[in-house]
Short mmCIF file of C-alpha atoms in Angstrom, two decimals:
data_model
loop_
_atom_site.label_atom_id
_atom_site.label_comp_id
_atom_site.label_asym_id
_atom_site.label_seq_id
_atom_site.Cartn_x
_atom_site.Cartn_y
_atom_site.Cartn_z
CA MET A 1 -27.61 14.78 -8.58
CA LEU A 2 -25.42 17.85 -9.10
CA PHE A 3 -23.49 20.10 -6.76
CA ASN A 4 -25.69 22.73 -5.10
CA ARG A 5 -23.63 25.90 -4.89
CA GLU A 6 -26.00 27.38 -2.33
CA LYS A 7 -25.11 24.68 0.22
CA LEU A 8 -21.99 23.43 1.94
CA LEU A 9 -21.19 19.96 0.63
CA ILE A 10 -20.52 17.44 3.39
CA ILE A 11 -19.44 13.87 2.61
CA ALA A 12 -19.51 11.66 5.72
CA GLY A 13 -19.72 8.09 6.94
CA PRO A 14 -17.52 5.30 8.33
CA CYS A 15 -14.18 4.54 6.69
CA ALA A 16 -15.14 0.94 5.87
CA LEU A 17 -18.45 -0.88 5.61
CA GLU A 18 -17.84 -3.04 8.66
CA SER A 19 -21.47 -4.13 9.09
CA GLU A 20 -25.01 -3.20 8.09
CA GLU A 21 -25.70 -2.26 11.70
CA LEU A 22 -22.84 0.25 11.80
CA VAL A 23 -23.68 2.11 8.59
CA PHE A 24 -27.36 2.40 9.51
CA GLU A 25 -26.48 3.67 12.97
CA VAL A 26 -24.13 6.31 11.53
CA ALA A 27 -26.72 7.25 8.90
CA HIS A 28 -29.31 7.73 11.67
CA TYR A 29 -27.16 10.43 13.27
CA LEU A 30 -26.31 12.00 9.91
CA GLU A 31 -30.00 12.23 9.06
CA LYS A 32 -30.58 14.25 12.23
CA ILE A 33 -27.73 16.56 11.25
CA ARG A 34 -29.16 17.00 7.75
CA GLU A 35 -32.53 17.92 9.28
CA ARG A 36 -30.94 20.37 11.72
CA PHE A 37 -28.80 22.12 9.08
CA PRO A 38 -30.70 22.67 5.81
CA GLU A 39 -27.67 24.69 4.63
CA ILE A 40 -25.71 21.48 3.92
CA GLN A 41 -25.83 19.02 1.05
CA LEU A 42 -24.99 15.68 2.66
CA ILE A 43 -23.65 12.59 0.89
CA PHE A 44 -23.15 9.29 2.71
CA LYS A 45 -19.79 7.58 2.17
CA THR A 46 -18.35 4.26 3.16
CA SER A 47 -15.80 1.99 1.49
CA LEU A 48 -16.94 -1.45 0.39
CA ASP A 49 -13.32 -2.56 0.23
CA LYS A 50 -10.27 -0.71 1.56
CA ALA A 51 -7.91 -2.24 -0.96
CA ASN A 52 -4.86 -0.05 -0.22
CA ARG A 53 -4.24 -0.99 3.41
CA SER A 54 -0.77 -0.69 4.94
CA SER A 55 -0.58 -4.39 5.85
CA MET A 56 -2.58 -7.59 5.99
CA ALA A 57 -3.41 -6.72 9.60
CA SER A 58 -5.67 -3.86 8.49
CA GLY A 59 -9.40 -4.39 7.97
CA ARG A 60 -10.86 -4.00 4.48
CA GLY A 61 -14.64 -4.07 4.78
CA MET A 62 -17.36 -6.41 3.49
CA GLY A 63 -16.50 -6.21 -0.22
CA MET A 64 -18.70 -5.43 -3.20
CA GLU A 65 -20.82 -8.57 -3.30
CA LYS A 66 -22.09 -8.19 0.27
CA GLY A 67 -21.60 -4.45 0.69
CA LEU A 68 -23.23 -2.92 -2.39
CA PRO A 69 -26.74 -4.23 -1.58
CA ILE A 70 -26.40 -2.79 1.95
CA LEU A 71 -25.39 0.59 0.54
CA GLU A 72 -28.38 0.50 -1.83
CA LYS A 73 -30.70 -0.39 1.07
CA LEU A 74 -29.34 2.52 3.13
CA LYS A 75 -29.73 4.93 0.19
CA ASN A 76 -33.35 3.97 -0.29
CA HIS A 77 -34.16 4.11 3.43
CA TYR A 78 -32.66 7.52 4.16
CA SER A 79 -32.84 9.11 0.68
CA PHE A 80 -29.15 9.96 0.94
CA PRO A 81 -27.00 10.32 -2.16
CA VAL A 82 -24.19 7.78 -1.64
CA THR A 83 -20.59 7.34 -2.71
CA THR A 84 -17.87 4.71 -2.42
CA ASP A 85 -14.40 3.96 -3.81
CA VAL A 86 -13.82 2.27 -7.15
CA HIS A 87 -10.48 0.47 -7.48
CA LEU A 88 -10.77 -1.41 -10.77
CA PRO A 89 -12.26 -0.38 -14.15
CA GLU A 90 -14.54 -3.42 -14.22
CA GLN A 91 -16.21 -2.29 -10.95
CA ALA A 92 -17.36 1.08 -12.27
CA VAL A 93 -20.63 0.16 -13.98
CA GLU A 94 -21.87 -2.01 -11.11
CA VAL A 95 -21.05 0.61 -8.48
CA ALA A 96 -22.64 3.34 -10.62
CA GLY A 97 -25.87 1.36 -10.53
CA VAL A 98 -26.15 2.32 -6.84
CA CYS A 99 -23.88 5.28 -6.17
CA ASP A 100 -24.47 8.89 -7.17
CA VAL A 101 -20.77 9.75 -6.90
CA LEU A 102 -17.85 7.46 -7.72
CA GLN A 103 -14.68 8.10 -5.71
CA VAL A 104 -11.22 7.49 -7.14
CA PRO A 105 -8.64 6.79 -4.40
CA ALA A 106 -5.55 8.97 -4.15
CA PHE A 107 -3.07 6.24 -5.09
CA LEU A 108 -5.07 5.53 -8.27
CA CYS A 109 -5.72 9.08 -9.44
CA ARG A 110 -3.44 8.74 -12.49
CA GLN A 111 -4.73 5.34 -13.65
CA THR A 112 -6.11 6.21 -17.07
CA ASP A 113 -8.21 3.07 -17.56
CA LEU A 114 -9.89 3.59 -14.17
CA LEU A 115 -10.55 7.27 -14.88
CA ARG A 116 -12.09 6.36 -18.23
CA ALA A 117 -14.33 3.72 -16.67
CA VAL A 118 -15.74 5.98 -13.95
CA ALA A 119 -16.16 8.95 -16.32
CA GLU A 120 -18.11 6.89 -18.84
CA THR A 121 -20.72 5.88 -16.23
CA GLY A 122 -22.15 9.40 -16.33
CA ARG A 123 -21.93 9.72 -12.56
CA ILE A 124 -20.20 12.51 -10.66
CA VAL A 125 -16.54 11.62 -10.09
CA SER A 126 -14.71 12.68 -6.94
CA VAL A 127 -10.98 12.13 -7.35
CA LYS A 128 -8.46 12.49 -4.56
CA LYS A 129 -5.20 14.29 -5.25
CA GLY A 130 -2.42 11.76 -4.86
CA GLN A 131 -0.10 12.29 -1.92
CA PHE A 132 2.67 12.44 -4.53
CA LEU A 133 1.15 15.18 -6.72
CA SER A 134 1.20 18.95 -6.66
CA PRO A 135 -2.15 20.72 -6.95
CA ASP A 136 -1.12 22.00 -10.41
CA GLU A 137 -0.74 18.43 -11.64
CA MET A 138 -4.39 17.73 -10.89
CA GLN A 139 -5.28 19.62 -14.07
CA HIS A 140 -4.11 16.56 -16.01
CA VAL A 141 -6.21 14.18 -13.91
CA ILE A 142 -9.24 16.42 -14.38
CA GLY A 143 -8.38 16.74 -18.06
CA LYS A 144 -8.45 12.96 -18.50
CA LEU A 145 -11.84 12.68 -16.82
CA ALA A 146 -13.25 15.52 -18.92
CA HIS A 147 -11.84 13.93 -22.09
CA PHE A 148 -13.70 10.72 -21.29
CA GLY A 149 -16.96 12.58 -20.75
CA ALA A 150 -17.26 13.06 -16.98
CA LYS A 151 -20.16 15.44 -16.40
CA GLU A 152 -19.01 16.77 -13.05
CA ILE A 153 -15.59 16.37 -11.42
CA TRP A 154 -14.77 17.00 -7.78
CA PRO A 155 -11.01 17.06 -7.00
CA MET A 156 -10.22 16.41 -3.36
CA GLU A 157 -7.23 17.52 -1.29
CA ARG A 158 -6.08 14.91 1.22
CA GLY A 159 -2.55 16.02 2.13
CA THR A 160 0.88 15.60 0.58
CA THR A 161 3.61 13.22 1.72
CA PHE A 162 6.09 15.07 3.92
CA GLY A 163 9.03 12.88 4.80
CA TYR A 164 8.19 9.52 6.35
CA ASN A 165 4.82 8.75 7.99
CA ASN A 166 3.47 12.27 7.71
CA LEU A 167 1.23 14.45 5.54
CA VAL A 168 0.86 18.21 5.23
CA VAL A 169 -1.91 20.26 3.64
CA ASP A 170 -0.85 23.16 1.44
CA MET A 171 -3.73 25.63 1.58
CA ARG A 172 -2.72 26.98 -1.83
CA SER A 173 -4.19 23.75 -3.20
CA PHE A 174 -7.74 25.08 -3.02
CA PRO A 175 -7.40 28.24 -5.13
CA ILE A 176 -5.08 26.38 -7.50
CA MET A 177 -7.47 23.48 -8.08
CA ARG A 178 -10.42 25.85 -8.41
CA ARG A 179 -8.76 27.03 -11.61
CA PHE A 180 -9.58 23.63 -13.08
CA SER A 181 -12.82 22.76 -11.26
CA SER A 182 -15.58 24.81 -9.67
CA VAL A 183 -15.92 22.23 -6.88
CA VAL A 184 -12.93 21.46 -4.63
CA ILE A 185 -13.28 19.26 -1.55
CA PHE A 186 -11.11 18.96 1.54
CA ASP A 187 -10.65 15.48 3.00
CA GLY A 188 -10.30 16.39 6.66
CA THR A 189 -9.79 13.00 8.27
CA HIS A 190 -7.33 11.49 5.78
CA SER A 191 -5.24 14.65 5.86
CA VAL A 192 -4.34 14.01 9.50
CA GLN A 193 -3.16 10.47 8.86
CA LEU A 194 0.31 9.32 9.88
CA PRO A 195 0.62 6.62 7.20
CA GLY A 196 2.30 3.42 8.32
CA ALA A 197 3.36 4.99 11.63
CA GLY A 198 1.71 2.30 13.74
CA ASP A 199 3.89 -0.74 12.95
CA GLY A 200 2.20 -1.43 9.62
CA LYS A 201 -1.01 0.43 10.45
CA THR A 202 -1.99 4.01 9.77
CA MET A 203 -2.07 6.29 12.79
CA GLY A 204 -3.62 9.75 12.93
CA GLN A 205 -4.20 13.01 14.76
CA ARG A 206 -7.95 13.64 14.76
CA GLU A 207 -7.51 16.59 17.13
CA PHE A 208 -6.36 18.68 14.14
CA VAL A 209 -9.24 17.84 11.78
CA GLU A 210 -11.41 20.80 12.76
CA HIS A 211 -8.58 23.34 12.49
CA LEU A 212 -7.65 22.19 9.01
CA ALA A 213 -11.29 22.18 7.92
CA TYR A 214 -11.73 25.80 8.95
CA ALA A 215 -8.54 26.78 7.13
CA ALA A 216 -9.61 24.88 4.00
CA LEU A 217 -12.96 26.66 3.91
CA ALA A 218 -11.23 30.01 4.31
CA ALA A 219 -8.86 29.08 1.46
CA GLY A 220 -11.65 28.23 -0.96
CA ALA A 221 -12.88 24.66 -0.39
CA ASN A 222 -16.60 24.31 -1.06
CA GLY A 223 -16.94 20.76 0.22
CA LEU A 224 -15.68 18.76 3.20
CA PHE A 225 -15.11 15.03 3.63
CA PHE A 226 -15.10 13.48 7.11
CA GLU A 227 -15.01 9.84 8.12
CA THR A 228 -17.42 9.35 11.02
CA HIS A 229 -18.01 6.36 13.27
CA THR A 230 -20.07 5.53 16.36
CA HIS A 231 -16.97 4.25 18.19
CA PRO A 232 -13.97 5.54 16.20
CA ASP A 233 -11.27 3.93 18.34
CA GLN A 234 -12.81 0.53 17.61
CA ALA A 235 -12.95 1.01 13.83
CA ILE A 236 -11.26 -1.64 11.69
CA CYS A 237 -9.34 1.02 9.76
CA ASP A 238 -8.29 4.64 10.28
CA ALA A 239 -9.35 4.42 13.92
CA ALA A 240 -7.03 7.25 14.98
CA ASN A 241 -8.44 9.88 12.63
CA GLN A 242 -12.16 9.12 12.27
CA LEU A 243 -14.56 11.45 14.07
CA ASP A 244 -17.20 10.45 16.61
CA VAL A 245 -20.56 10.89 14.85
CA HIS A 246 -22.20 11.72 18.19
CA ASP A 247 -20.18 14.97 18.26
CA PHE A 248 -20.32 15.65 14.54
CA ASP A 249 -23.16 18.19 14.66
CA ARG A 250 -20.95 20.58 16.62
CA ILE A 251 -18.25 20.36 13.95
CA VAL A 252 -20.75 20.90 11.14
CA GLU A 253 -22.21 23.93 12.93
CA ARG A 254 -18.80 25.56 13.25
CA CYS A 255 -17.79 24.74 9.68
CA LEU A 256 -20.99 26.37 8.44
CA LYS A 257 -20.00 29.62 10.15
CA PHE A 258 -16.66 29.69 8.32
CA TRP A 259 -18.36 28.77 5.03
CA GLU A 260 -20.92 31.57 5.41
CA ILE A 261 -18.19 34.13 6.03
CA ARG A 262 -16.24 32.95 2.98
CA LYS A 263 -19.36 32.95 0.82
CA ASP A 264 -20.18 36.51 1.88
CA LEU A 265 -16.65 37.65 1.03
CA GLU A 266 -16.89 36.07 -2.43
CA SER A 267 -20.30 37.55 -3.23
#
Protein backbone atom coordinates (compact mmCIF):
# COMPACT_ATOMS: atom_id res chain seq x y z
CA MET A 1 0.00 0.00 0.00
CA LEU A 2 1.22 3.49 -0.90
CA PHE A 3 -0.23 6.95 -0.46
CA ASN A 4 -2.76 7.84 -3.16
CA ARG A 5 -2.26 11.50 -3.96
CA GLU A 6 -5.64 11.68 -5.67
CA LYS A 7 -7.46 10.97 -2.41
CA LEU A 8 -7.69 12.53 1.03
CA LEU A 9 -6.00 10.22 3.52
CA ILE A 10 -8.12 9.54 6.60
CA ILE A 11 -6.79 7.48 9.53
CA ALA A 12 -9.55 6.65 12.02
CA GLY A 13 -10.57 4.25 14.77
CA PRO A 14 -10.79 4.03 18.56
CA CYS A 15 -7.90 5.22 20.70
CA ALA A 16 -7.37 1.81 22.32
CA LEU A 17 -8.41 -1.71 21.37
CA GLU A 18 -10.83 -2.08 24.26
CA SER A 19 -12.66 -5.11 22.83
CA GLU A 20 -13.25 -6.99 19.58
CA GLU A 21 -16.87 -5.84 19.66
CA LEU A 22 -15.90 -2.17 19.79
CA VAL A 23 -13.41 -2.19 16.91
CA PHE A 24 -15.77 -4.13 14.66
CA GLU A 25 -18.63 -1.77 15.46
CA VAL A 26 -16.48 1.28 14.67
CA ALA A 27 -15.19 -0.39 11.49
CA HIS A 28 -18.79 -1.02 10.41
CA TYR A 29 -19.50 2.73 10.43
CA LEU A 30 -16.17 3.55 8.79
CA GLU A 31 -16.92 1.10 5.98
CA LYS A 32 -20.14 2.99 5.24
CA ILE A 33 -18.19 6.25 5.15
CA ARG A 34 -15.62 4.74 2.78
CA GLU A 35 -18.44 3.61 0.49
CA ARG A 36 -20.12 7.02 0.60
CA PHE A 37 -16.92 8.99 -0.10
CA PRO A 38 -14.75 7.32 -2.77
CA GLU A 39 -12.53 10.44 -2.61
CA ILE A 40 -10.93 9.22 0.64
CA GLN A 41 -8.24 6.65 1.33
CA LEU A 42 -9.21 5.21 4.72
CA ILE A 43 -6.89 3.40 7.14
CA PHE A 44 -8.18 1.82 10.35
CA LYS A 45 -6.23 2.63 13.51
CA THR A 46 -6.38 1.42 17.07
CA SER A 47 -3.70 1.02 19.74
CA LEU A 48 -3.01 -2.46 21.03
CA ASP A 49 -1.32 -0.95 24.08
CA LYS A 50 -1.37 2.69 25.18
CA ALA A 51 1.97 2.47 26.94
CA ASN A 52 2.44 6.20 27.62
CA ARG A 53 -0.56 6.86 29.85
CA SER A 54 -0.55 9.71 32.36
CA SER A 55 -1.11 7.41 35.35
CA MET A 56 -1.91 3.85 36.34
CA ALA A 57 -5.58 4.85 36.38
CA SER A 58 -5.64 5.17 32.58
CA GLY A 59 -6.67 2.23 30.39
CA ARG A 60 -4.11 0.68 28.04
CA GLY A 61 -5.94 -1.74 25.76
CA MET A 62 -5.76 -5.51 25.22
CA GLY A 63 -2.04 -5.75 24.43
CA MET A 64 -0.27 -7.37 21.49
CA GLU A 65 -0.90 -11.03 22.28
CA LYS A 66 -4.69 -10.67 22.37
CA GLY A 67 -5.05 -7.56 20.22
CA LEU A 68 -2.99 -8.30 17.12
CA PRO A 69 -5.11 -11.31 16.03
CA ILE A 70 -8.25 -9.16 16.40
CA LEU A 71 -6.71 -6.44 14.25
CA GLU A 72 -5.78 -9.04 11.62
CA LYS A 73 -9.33 -10.44 11.69
CA LEU A 74 -10.78 -6.95 11.22
CA LYS A 75 -8.38 -6.22 8.34
CA ASN A 76 -9.39 -9.38 6.52
CA HIS A 77 -13.12 -8.85 7.12
CA TYR A 78 -13.33 -5.24 5.95
CA SER A 79 -10.31 -5.11 3.60
CA PHE A 80 -9.07 -2.04 5.46
CA PRO A 81 -5.38 -1.17 5.57
CA VAL A 82 -4.58 -1.05 9.31
CA THR A 83 -2.11 0.70 11.58
CA THR A 84 -1.12 0.65 15.24
CA ASP A 85 1.60 2.00 17.54
CA VAL A 86 4.96 0.31 17.99
CA HIS A 87 6.72 1.10 21.28
CA LEU A 88 9.68 -1.28 21.32
CA PRO A 89 12.10 -2.36 18.55
CA GLU A 90 11.37 -6.04 19.18
CA GLN A 91 7.66 -5.48 18.39
CA ALA A 92 8.22 -4.14 14.88
CA VAL A 93 8.49 -7.35 12.86
CA GLU A 94 5.47 -8.99 14.51
CA VAL A 95 3.28 -5.90 14.07
CA ALA A 96 4.44 -5.52 10.46
CA GLY A 97 3.13 -9.01 9.80
CA VAL A 98 -0.39 -7.57 10.15
CA CYS A 99 -0.21 -3.79 9.78
CA ASP A 100 0.29 -1.84 6.56
CA VAL A 101 1.52 1.25 8.42
CA LEU A 102 3.57 1.29 11.62
CA GLN A 103 3.02 4.31 13.86
CA VAL A 104 5.77 5.75 16.05
CA PRO A 105 4.37 7.61 19.08
CA ALA A 106 5.31 11.25 19.63
CA PHE A 107 7.31 10.65 22.81
CA LEU A 108 9.42 8.03 20.98
CA CYS A 109 10.04 9.87 17.71
CA ARG A 110 13.78 10.32 18.42
CA GLN A 111 14.47 6.76 19.58
CA THR A 112 16.97 5.61 16.97
CA ASP A 113 16.70 1.87 17.64
CA LEU A 114 12.91 2.02 17.31
CA LEU A 115 13.11 4.06 14.10
CA ARG A 116 15.56 1.55 12.65
CA ALA A 117 13.35 -1.40 13.56
CA VAL A 118 10.19 0.00 11.97
CA ALA A 119 12.03 1.26 8.87
CA GLU A 120 13.62 -2.13 8.22
CA THR A 121 10.22 -3.87 8.10
CA GLY A 122 9.56 -2.30 4.71
CA ARG A 123 6.20 -0.97 5.86
CA ILE A 124 5.05 2.64 5.65
CA VAL A 125 6.07 4.52 8.80
CA SER A 126 3.91 7.27 10.27
CA VAL A 127 5.83 9.18 12.91
CA LYS A 128 4.32 11.78 15.18
CA LYS A 129 6.19 15.01 15.80
CA GLY A 130 7.11 15.09 19.47
CA GLN A 131 5.35 17.73 21.55
CA PHE A 132 8.86 18.97 22.37
CA LEU A 133 10.10 19.39 18.78
CA SER A 134 9.88 22.15 16.22
CA PRO A 135 8.69 21.17 12.74
CA ASP A 136 12.20 21.87 11.39
CA GLU A 137 13.64 19.25 13.71
CA MET A 138 11.50 16.57 12.09
CA GLN A 139 13.94 16.54 9.17
CA HIS A 140 16.33 14.62 11.42
CA VAL A 141 13.67 12.08 12.41
CA ILE A 142 12.75 11.61 8.75
CA GLY A 143 16.44 11.46 7.88
CA LYS A 144 16.99 8.58 10.32
CA LEU A 145 14.08 6.61 8.89
CA ALA A 146 15.28 7.21 5.32
CA HIS A 147 18.82 6.17 6.30
CA PHE A 148 17.48 2.86 7.60
CA GLY A 149 15.56 2.23 4.39
CA ALA A 150 11.98 3.34 5.09
CA LYS A 151 10.15 3.31 1.77
CA GLU A 152 7.51 5.87 2.67
CA ILE A 153 7.45 8.21 5.68
CA TRP A 154 4.43 10.11 6.96
CA PRO A 155 5.27 12.79 9.58
CA MET A 156 2.31 13.76 11.73
CA GLU A 157 1.60 17.03 13.55
CA ARG A 158 -0.09 16.53 16.92
CA GLY A 159 0.48 19.84 18.71
CA THR A 160 3.32 21.37 20.70
CA THR A 161 3.52 21.72 24.47
CA PHE A 162 2.44 25.21 25.49
CA GLY A 163 2.95 25.77 29.20
CA TYR A 164 1.36 23.21 31.49
CA ASN A 165 -1.48 20.89 30.39
CA ASN A 166 -1.95 22.47 26.99
CA LEU A 167 -1.00 22.03 23.33
CA VAL A 168 -1.05 24.41 20.39
CA VAL A 169 -0.84 23.69 16.67
CA ASP A 170 1.46 25.90 14.62
CA MET A 171 0.03 25.84 11.10
CA ARG A 172 3.48 26.60 9.70
CA SER A 173 4.29 22.98 10.56
CA PHE A 174 2.60 21.68 7.41
CA PRO A 175 4.51 23.64 4.74
CA ILE A 176 7.71 23.20 6.75
CA MET A 177 7.40 19.42 7.05
CA ARG A 178 6.37 19.13 3.40
CA ARG A 179 9.91 20.24 2.60
CA PHE A 180 11.07 16.89 3.96
CA SER A 181 8.13 14.63 3.07
CA SER A 182 5.45 14.72 0.40
CA VAL A 183 2.89 13.36 2.88
CA VAL A 184 2.11 15.30 6.07
CA ILE A 185 -0.74 14.29 8.37
CA PHE A 186 -2.65 16.26 10.98
CA ASP A 187 -3.62 14.43 14.17
CA GLY A 188 -6.84 16.24 14.96
CA THR A 189 -7.94 14.55 18.16
CA HIS A 190 -4.59 14.42 19.98
CA SER A 191 -3.96 18.07 19.15
CA VAL A 192 -6.87 19.12 21.36
CA GLN A 193 -5.63 17.18 24.37
CA LEU A 194 -5.08 18.86 27.73
CA PRO A 195 -2.38 16.44 28.92
CA GLY A 196 -2.55 15.51 32.59
CA ALA A 197 -5.21 18.17 33.26
CA GLY A 198 -7.68 15.70 34.76
CA ASP A 199 -5.93 14.73 38.00
CA GLY A 200 -3.55 12.30 36.31
CA LYS A 201 -5.71 11.76 33.23
CA THR A 202 -5.67 13.53 29.90
CA MET A 203 -8.57 15.88 29.24
CA GLY A 204 -9.49 17.39 25.90
CA GLN A 205 -11.55 19.82 23.86
CA ARG A 206 -13.13 17.85 21.02
CA GLU A 207 -15.24 20.86 20.03
CA PHE A 208 -12.15 22.34 18.34
CA VAL A 209 -11.14 19.27 16.30
CA GLU A 210 -13.06 20.25 13.17
CA HIS A 211 -11.79 23.83 13.14
CA LEU A 212 -8.18 22.73 13.40
CA ALA A 213 -8.68 20.08 10.71
CA TYR A 214 -9.98 22.66 8.25
CA ALA A 215 -7.05 24.97 9.02
CA ALA A 216 -4.55 22.11 8.64
CA LEU A 217 -5.93 21.20 5.22
CA ALA A 218 -5.74 24.83 4.14
CA ALA A 219 -2.13 24.97 5.38
CA GLY A 220 -1.03 21.93 3.39
CA ALA A 221 -1.88 18.72 5.26
CA ASN A 222 -2.79 15.89 2.90
CA GLY A 223 -3.92 13.45 5.56
CA LEU A 224 -6.02 13.58 8.73
CA PHE A 225 -6.00 11.38 11.83
CA PHE A 226 -9.08 11.16 14.04
CA GLU A 227 -9.79 8.86 16.95
CA THR A 228 -13.40 7.68 16.69
CA HIS A 229 -15.55 5.72 19.13
CA THR A 230 -19.17 4.58 19.39
CA HIS A 231 -19.50 6.14 22.87
CA PRO A 232 -16.51 8.50 23.25
CA ASP A 233 -17.28 9.63 26.79
CA GLN A 234 -17.08 6.01 27.93
CA ALA A 235 -13.72 5.30 26.26
CA ILE A 236 -10.95 3.95 28.50
CA CYS A 237 -8.53 6.61 27.25
CA ASP A 238 -8.75 10.03 25.58
CA ALA A 239 -12.49 10.11 26.25
CA ALA A 240 -12.64 13.91 26.12
CA ASN A 241 -11.20 14.29 22.61
CA GLN A 242 -12.37 11.24 20.64
CA LEU A 243 -15.11 11.82 18.07
CA ASP A 244 -18.45 10.04 17.90
CA VAL A 245 -18.25 7.73 14.87
CA HIS A 246 -22.01 8.12 14.32
CA ASP A 247 -21.39 11.78 13.39
CA PHE A 248 -18.10 11.22 11.61
CA ASP A 249 -19.50 11.24 8.06
CA ARG A 250 -20.49 14.89 8.46
CA ILE A 251 -16.94 15.80 9.48
CA VAL A 252 -15.43 13.86 6.58
CA GLU A 253 -17.81 15.54 4.13
CA ARG A 254 -16.78 19.00 5.29
CA CYS A 255 -13.07 18.16 5.34
CA LEU A 256 -13.34 16.94 1.75
CA LYS A 257 -14.64 20.35 0.68
CA PHE A 258 -11.61 22.10 2.18
CA TRP A 259 -9.27 19.50 0.66
CA GLU A 260 -10.80 19.95 -2.81
CA ILE A 261 -10.36 23.72 -2.62
CA ARG A 262 -6.73 23.36 -1.55
CA LYS A 263 -6.05 20.78 -4.26
CA ASP A 264 -7.52 23.08 -6.91
CA LEU A 265 -5.35 25.97 -5.72
CA GLU A 266 -2.22 23.80 -5.90
CA SER A 267 -2.97 22.45 -9.37
